[in-house]
mmCIF file of C-alpha atoms in Angstrom:
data_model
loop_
_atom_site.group_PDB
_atom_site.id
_atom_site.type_symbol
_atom_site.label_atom_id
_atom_site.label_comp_id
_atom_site.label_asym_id
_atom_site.label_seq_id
_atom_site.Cartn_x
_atom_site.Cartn_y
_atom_site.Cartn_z
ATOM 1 C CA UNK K 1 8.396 -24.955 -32.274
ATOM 2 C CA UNK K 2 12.301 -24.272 -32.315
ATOM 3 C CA UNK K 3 11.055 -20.341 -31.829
ATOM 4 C CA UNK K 4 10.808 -21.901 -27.915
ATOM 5 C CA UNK K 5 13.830 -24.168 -28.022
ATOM 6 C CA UNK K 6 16.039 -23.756 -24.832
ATOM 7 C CA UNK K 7 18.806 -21.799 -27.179
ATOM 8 C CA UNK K 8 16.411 -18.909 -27.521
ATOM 9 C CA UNK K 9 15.573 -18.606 -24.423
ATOM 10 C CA UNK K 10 19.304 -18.325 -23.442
ATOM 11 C CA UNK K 11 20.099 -15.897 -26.464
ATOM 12 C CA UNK K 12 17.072 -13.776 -25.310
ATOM 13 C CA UNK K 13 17.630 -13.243 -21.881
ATOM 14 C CA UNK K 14 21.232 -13.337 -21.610
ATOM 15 C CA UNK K 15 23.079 -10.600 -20.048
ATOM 16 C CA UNK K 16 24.092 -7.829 -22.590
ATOM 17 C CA UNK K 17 27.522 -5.219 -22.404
ATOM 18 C CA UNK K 18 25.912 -2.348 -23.178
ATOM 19 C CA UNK K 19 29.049 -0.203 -22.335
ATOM 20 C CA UNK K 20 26.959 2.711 -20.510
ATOM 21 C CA UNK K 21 29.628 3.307 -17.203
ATOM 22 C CA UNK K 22 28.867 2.488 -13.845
ATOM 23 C CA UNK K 23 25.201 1.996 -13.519
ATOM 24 C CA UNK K 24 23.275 0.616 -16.545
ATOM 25 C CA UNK K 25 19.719 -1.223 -16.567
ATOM 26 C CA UNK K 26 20.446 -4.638 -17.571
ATOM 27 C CA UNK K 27 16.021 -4.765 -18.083
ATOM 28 C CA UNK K 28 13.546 -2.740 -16.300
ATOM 29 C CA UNK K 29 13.977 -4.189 -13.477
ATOM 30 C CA UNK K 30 16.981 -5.037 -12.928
ATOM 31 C CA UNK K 31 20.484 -3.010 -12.314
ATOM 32 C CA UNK K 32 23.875 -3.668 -13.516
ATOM 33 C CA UNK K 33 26.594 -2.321 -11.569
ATOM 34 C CA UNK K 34 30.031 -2.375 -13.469
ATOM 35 C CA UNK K 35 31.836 -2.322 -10.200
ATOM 36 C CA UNK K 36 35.728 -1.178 -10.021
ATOM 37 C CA UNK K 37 35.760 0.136 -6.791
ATOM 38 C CA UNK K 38 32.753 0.709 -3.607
ATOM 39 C CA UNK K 39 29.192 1.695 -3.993
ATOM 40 C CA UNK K 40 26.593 1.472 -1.454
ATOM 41 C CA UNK K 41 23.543 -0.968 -1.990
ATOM 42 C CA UNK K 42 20.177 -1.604 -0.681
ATOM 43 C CA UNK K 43 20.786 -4.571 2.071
ATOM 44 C CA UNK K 44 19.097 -7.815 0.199
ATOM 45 C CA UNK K 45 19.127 -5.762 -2.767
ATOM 46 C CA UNK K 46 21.642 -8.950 -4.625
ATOM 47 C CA UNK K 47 20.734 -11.107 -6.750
ATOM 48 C CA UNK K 48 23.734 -12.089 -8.328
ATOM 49 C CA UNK K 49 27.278 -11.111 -8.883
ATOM 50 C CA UNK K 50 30.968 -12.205 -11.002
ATOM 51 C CA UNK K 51 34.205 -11.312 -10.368
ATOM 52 C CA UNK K 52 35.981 -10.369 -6.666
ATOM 53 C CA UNK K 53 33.191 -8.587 -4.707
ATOM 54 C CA UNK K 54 33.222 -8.422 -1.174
ATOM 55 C CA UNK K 55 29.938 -7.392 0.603
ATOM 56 C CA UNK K 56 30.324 -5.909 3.754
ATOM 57 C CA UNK K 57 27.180 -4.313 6.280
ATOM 58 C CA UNK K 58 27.586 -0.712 7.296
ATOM 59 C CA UNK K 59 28.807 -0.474 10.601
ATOM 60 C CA UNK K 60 26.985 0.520 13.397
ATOM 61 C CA UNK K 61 28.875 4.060 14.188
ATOM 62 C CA UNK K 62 30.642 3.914 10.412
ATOM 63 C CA UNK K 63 28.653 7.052 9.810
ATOM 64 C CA UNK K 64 28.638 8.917 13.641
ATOM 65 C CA UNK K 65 26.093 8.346 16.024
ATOM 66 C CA UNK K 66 23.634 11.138 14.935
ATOM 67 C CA UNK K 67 23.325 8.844 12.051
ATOM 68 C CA UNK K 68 22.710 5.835 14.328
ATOM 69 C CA UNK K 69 20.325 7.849 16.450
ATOM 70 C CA UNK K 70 18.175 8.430 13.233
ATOM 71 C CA UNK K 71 18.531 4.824 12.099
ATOM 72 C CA UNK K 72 17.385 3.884 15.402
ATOM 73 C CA UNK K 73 13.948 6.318 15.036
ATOM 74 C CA UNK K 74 13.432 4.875 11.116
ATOM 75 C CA UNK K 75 13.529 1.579 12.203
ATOM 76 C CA UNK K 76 16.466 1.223 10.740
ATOM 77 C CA UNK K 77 15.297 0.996 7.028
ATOM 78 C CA UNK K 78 17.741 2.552 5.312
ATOM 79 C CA UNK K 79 19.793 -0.513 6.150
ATOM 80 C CA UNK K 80 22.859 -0.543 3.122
ATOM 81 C CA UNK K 81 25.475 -2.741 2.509
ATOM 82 C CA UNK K 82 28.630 -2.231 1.064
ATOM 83 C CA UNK K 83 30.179 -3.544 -2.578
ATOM 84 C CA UNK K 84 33.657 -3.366 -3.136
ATOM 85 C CA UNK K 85 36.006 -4.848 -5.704
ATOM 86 C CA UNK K 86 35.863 -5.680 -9.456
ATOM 87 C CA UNK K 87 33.364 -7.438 -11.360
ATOM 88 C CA UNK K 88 29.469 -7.006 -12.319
ATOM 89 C CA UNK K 89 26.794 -7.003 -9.701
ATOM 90 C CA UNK K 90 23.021 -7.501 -10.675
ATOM 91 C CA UNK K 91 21.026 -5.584 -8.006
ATOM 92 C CA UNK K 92 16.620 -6.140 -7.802
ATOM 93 C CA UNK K 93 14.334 -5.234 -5.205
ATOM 94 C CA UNK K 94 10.894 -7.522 -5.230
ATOM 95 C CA UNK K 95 10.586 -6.389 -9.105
ATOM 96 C CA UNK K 96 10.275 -2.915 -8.915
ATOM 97 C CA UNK K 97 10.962 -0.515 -11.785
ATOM 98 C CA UNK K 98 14.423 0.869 -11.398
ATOM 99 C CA UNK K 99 15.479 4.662 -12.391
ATOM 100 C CA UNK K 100 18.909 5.718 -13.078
ATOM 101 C CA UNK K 101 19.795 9.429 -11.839
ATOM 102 C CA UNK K 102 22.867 11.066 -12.753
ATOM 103 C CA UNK K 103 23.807 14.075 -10.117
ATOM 104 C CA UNK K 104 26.031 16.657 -11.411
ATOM 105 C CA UNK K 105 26.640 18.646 -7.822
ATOM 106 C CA UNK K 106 22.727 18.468 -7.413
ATOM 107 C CA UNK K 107 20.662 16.963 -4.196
ATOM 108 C CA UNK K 108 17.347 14.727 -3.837
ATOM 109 C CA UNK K 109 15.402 13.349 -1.528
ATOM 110 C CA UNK K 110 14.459 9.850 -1.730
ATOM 111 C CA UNK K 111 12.186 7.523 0.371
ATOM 112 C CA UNK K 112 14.314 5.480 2.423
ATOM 113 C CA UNK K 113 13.025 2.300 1.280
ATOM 114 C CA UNK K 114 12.724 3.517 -2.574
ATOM 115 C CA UNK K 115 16.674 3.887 -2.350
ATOM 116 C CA UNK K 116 18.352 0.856 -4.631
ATOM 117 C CA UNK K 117 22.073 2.235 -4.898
ATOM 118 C CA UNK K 118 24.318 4.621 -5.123
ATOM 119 C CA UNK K 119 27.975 5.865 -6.171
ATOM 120 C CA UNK K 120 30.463 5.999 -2.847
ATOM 121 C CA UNK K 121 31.650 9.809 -2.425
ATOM 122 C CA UNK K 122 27.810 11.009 -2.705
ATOM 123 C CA UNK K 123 27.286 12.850 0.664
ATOM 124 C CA UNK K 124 24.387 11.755 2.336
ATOM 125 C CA UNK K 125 21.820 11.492 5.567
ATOM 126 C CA UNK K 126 18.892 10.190 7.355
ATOM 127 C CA UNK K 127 16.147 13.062 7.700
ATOM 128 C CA UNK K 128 13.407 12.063 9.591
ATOM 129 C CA UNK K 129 10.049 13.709 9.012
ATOM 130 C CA UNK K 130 8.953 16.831 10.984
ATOM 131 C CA UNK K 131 6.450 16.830 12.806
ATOM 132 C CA UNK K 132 4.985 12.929 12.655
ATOM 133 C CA UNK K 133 5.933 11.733 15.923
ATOM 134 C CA UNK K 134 3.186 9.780 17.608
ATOM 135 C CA UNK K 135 1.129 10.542 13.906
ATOM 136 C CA UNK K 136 2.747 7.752 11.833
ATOM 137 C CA UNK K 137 3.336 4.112 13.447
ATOM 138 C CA UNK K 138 6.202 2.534 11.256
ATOM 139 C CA UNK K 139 8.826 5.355 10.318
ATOM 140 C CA UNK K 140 8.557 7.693 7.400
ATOM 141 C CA UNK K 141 11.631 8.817 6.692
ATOM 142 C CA UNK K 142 13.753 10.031 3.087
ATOM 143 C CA UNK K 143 17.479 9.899 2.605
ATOM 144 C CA UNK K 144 18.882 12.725 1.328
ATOM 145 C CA UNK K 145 21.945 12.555 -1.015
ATOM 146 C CA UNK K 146 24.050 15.478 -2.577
ATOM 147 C CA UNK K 147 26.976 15.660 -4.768
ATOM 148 C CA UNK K 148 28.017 14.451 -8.240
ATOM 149 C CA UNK K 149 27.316 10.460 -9.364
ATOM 150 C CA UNK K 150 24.643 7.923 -9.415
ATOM 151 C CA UNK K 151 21.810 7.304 -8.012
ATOM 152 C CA UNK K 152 19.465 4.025 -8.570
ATOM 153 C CA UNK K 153 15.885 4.277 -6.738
ATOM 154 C CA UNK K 154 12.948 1.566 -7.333
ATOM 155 C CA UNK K 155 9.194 2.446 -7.752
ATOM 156 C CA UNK K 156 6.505 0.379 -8.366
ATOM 157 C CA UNK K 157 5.298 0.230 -12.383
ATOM 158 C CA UNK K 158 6.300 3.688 -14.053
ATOM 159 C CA UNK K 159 7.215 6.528 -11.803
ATOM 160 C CA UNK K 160 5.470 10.300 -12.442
ATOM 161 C CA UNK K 161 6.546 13.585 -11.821
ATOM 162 C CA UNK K 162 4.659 16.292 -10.437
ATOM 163 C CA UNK K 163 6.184 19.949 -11.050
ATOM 164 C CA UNK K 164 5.212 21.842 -7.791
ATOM 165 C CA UNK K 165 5.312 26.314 -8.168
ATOM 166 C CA UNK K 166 5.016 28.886 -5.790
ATOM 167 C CA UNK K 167 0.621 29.193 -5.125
ATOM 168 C CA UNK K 168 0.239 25.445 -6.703
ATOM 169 C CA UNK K 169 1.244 22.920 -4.227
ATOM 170 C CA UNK K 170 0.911 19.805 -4.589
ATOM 171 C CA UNK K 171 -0.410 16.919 -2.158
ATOM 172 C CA UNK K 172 0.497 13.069 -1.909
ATOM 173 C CA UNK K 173 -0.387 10.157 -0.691
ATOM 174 C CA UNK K 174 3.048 9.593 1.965
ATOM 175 C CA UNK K 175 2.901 5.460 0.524
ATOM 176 C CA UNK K 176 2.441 6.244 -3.324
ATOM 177 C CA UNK K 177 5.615 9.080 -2.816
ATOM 178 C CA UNK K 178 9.316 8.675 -4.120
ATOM 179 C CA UNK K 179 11.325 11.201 -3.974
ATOM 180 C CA UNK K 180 11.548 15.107 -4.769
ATOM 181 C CA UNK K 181 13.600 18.157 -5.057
ATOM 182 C CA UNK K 182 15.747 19.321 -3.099
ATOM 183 C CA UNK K 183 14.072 22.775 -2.616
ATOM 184 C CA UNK K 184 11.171 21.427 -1.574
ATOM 185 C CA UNK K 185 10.510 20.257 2.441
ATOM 186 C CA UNK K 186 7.021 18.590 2.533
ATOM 187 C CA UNK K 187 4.327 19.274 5.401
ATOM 188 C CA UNK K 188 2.070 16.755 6.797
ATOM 189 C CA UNK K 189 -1.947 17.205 7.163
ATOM 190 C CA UNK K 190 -4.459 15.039 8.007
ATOM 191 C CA UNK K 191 -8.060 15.089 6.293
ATOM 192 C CA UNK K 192 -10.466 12.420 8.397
ATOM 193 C CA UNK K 193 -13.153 12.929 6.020
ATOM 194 C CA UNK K 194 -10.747 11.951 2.548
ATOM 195 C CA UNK K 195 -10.181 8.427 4.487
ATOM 196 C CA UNK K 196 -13.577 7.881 5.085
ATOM 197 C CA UNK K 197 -15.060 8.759 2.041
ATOM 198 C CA UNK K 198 -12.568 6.262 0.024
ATOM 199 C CA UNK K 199 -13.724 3.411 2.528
ATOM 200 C CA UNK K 200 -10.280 2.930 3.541
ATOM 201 C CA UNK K 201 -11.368 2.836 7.523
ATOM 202 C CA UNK K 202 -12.028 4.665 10.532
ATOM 203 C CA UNK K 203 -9.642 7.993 11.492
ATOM 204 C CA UNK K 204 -7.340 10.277 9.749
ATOM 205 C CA UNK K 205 -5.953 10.123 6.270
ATOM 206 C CA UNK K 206 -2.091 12.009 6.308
ATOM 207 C CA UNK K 207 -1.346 13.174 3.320
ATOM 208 C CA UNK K 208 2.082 15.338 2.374
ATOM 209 C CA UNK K 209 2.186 18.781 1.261
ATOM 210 C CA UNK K 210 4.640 20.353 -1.022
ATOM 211 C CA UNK K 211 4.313 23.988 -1.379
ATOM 212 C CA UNK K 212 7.020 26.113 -3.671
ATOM 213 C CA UNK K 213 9.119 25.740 -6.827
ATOM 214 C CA UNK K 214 10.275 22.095 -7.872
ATOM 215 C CA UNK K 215 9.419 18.523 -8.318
ATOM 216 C CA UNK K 216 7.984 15.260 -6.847
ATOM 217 C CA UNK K 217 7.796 11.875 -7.769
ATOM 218 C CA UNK K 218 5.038 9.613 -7.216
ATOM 219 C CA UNK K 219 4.321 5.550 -7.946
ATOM 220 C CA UNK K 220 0.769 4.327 -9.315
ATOM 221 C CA UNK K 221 1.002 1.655 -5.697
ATOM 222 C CA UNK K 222 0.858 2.399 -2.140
ATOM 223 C CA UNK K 223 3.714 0.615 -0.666
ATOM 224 C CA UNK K 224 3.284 0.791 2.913
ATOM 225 C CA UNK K 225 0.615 0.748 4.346
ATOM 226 C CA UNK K 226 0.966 3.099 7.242
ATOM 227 C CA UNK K 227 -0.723 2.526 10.454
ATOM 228 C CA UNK K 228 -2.026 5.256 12.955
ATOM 229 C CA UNK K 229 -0.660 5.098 16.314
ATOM 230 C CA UNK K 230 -2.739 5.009 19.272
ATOM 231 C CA UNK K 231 -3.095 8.186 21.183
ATOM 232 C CA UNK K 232 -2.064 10.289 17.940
ATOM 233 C CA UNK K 233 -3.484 13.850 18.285
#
């Protein structure tokens, strides 16, 4: 049975230099950062490091206090930490799939708690949704992030892509929803029968609506499940 032998298993899963730059995916699941420098990281989002790394929480006015304002609305959960030295950091969040994005002077929008990592000198910001306010108990909010680098976002199993054109929009569950272009600003609606017929209790089912020309990703999982707030109209 040497096929099991403690050896193998080391030889199997050990780490491997696969020489790809900052960001490579050490497995599936789980992201290499060659570090030589800062990059911004999903708070809890370590699960092991080498070298000189010093972690360090974003302060609380580090970005302005329109920033904090927003934070304060999300509930705060685009909570990031920062990395900086030399050395290799492994970064996981609950076993989710991680995807890579290069930017080369491009923008996305990304769920705020889909957001893994990303390269320090990408611009980016808090946008709360329009017009949710007393719809959605728990904060839906995206980060938006522009500029040229990397970009490391989690979704649970494999992540699709829907291409959205002008006269076919496309609509998404808000807890099964990623990210998407940067052209595109999503609506909300709410369908009471759609809930109802799916069993999935009394009132209305909000859905998101993305109407013009580019893309959005979805996840085969609802991650949140999003409670109505009393009195919502």
């Amino acid at each position: 049975m040497s096929r099991y032998s403690l050896s193998d298993f080391v030889a199997s899963s050990s780490q491997q230099d696969r020489g790809e730059g900052l960001f490579e995916l050490e497995s599936d699941r789980l992201l290499e950062v060659n570090l030589a420098g800062m990059v911004w990281t999903k708070m809890g989002s370590m699960v092991a490091y080498r070298g000189d790394i010093k972690f360090t929480r974003e302060g609380i006015l580090e970005h302005g206090i329109g920033r904090l304002l927003k934070k304060a609305v999300s509930g705060e959960g685009a909570r990031l930490t920062k990395a900086e030295g030399r050395g290799q950091l492994y970064l996981a969040d609950t076993g989710k799939k991680v995807t890579i994005l290069s930017l080369q002077n491009e923008a996305i929008y990304i769920n705020g708690n889909d957001l893994l990592a990303f390269q320090d000198g990408l611009q980016w910001d808090i946008k709360i949704m329009k017009k949710i306010t007393g719809m959605l108990a728990g904060g839906l909010f995206n980060v938006r992030i522009e500029g040229t680098g990397m970009v490391a976002m989690t979704t649970h199993y494999d992540p699709m892509t829907l291409r959205v054109t002008p006269g076919n929009p496309v609509i998404t569950d808000p807890n099964a929803t990623v990210a998407w272009s940067e052209t595109l600003m999503p609506e909300f609606r709410t369908d009471i029968s759609l809930k109802t017929f799916f069993g999935r209790g009394s009132g209305e089912s909000i859905q998101m609506e993305f109407v013009g020309d580019g893309f959005v990703v979805i996840q085969p999982y609802e991650e949140i499940a999003f409670q109505q707030a009393a009195g919502a109209s």
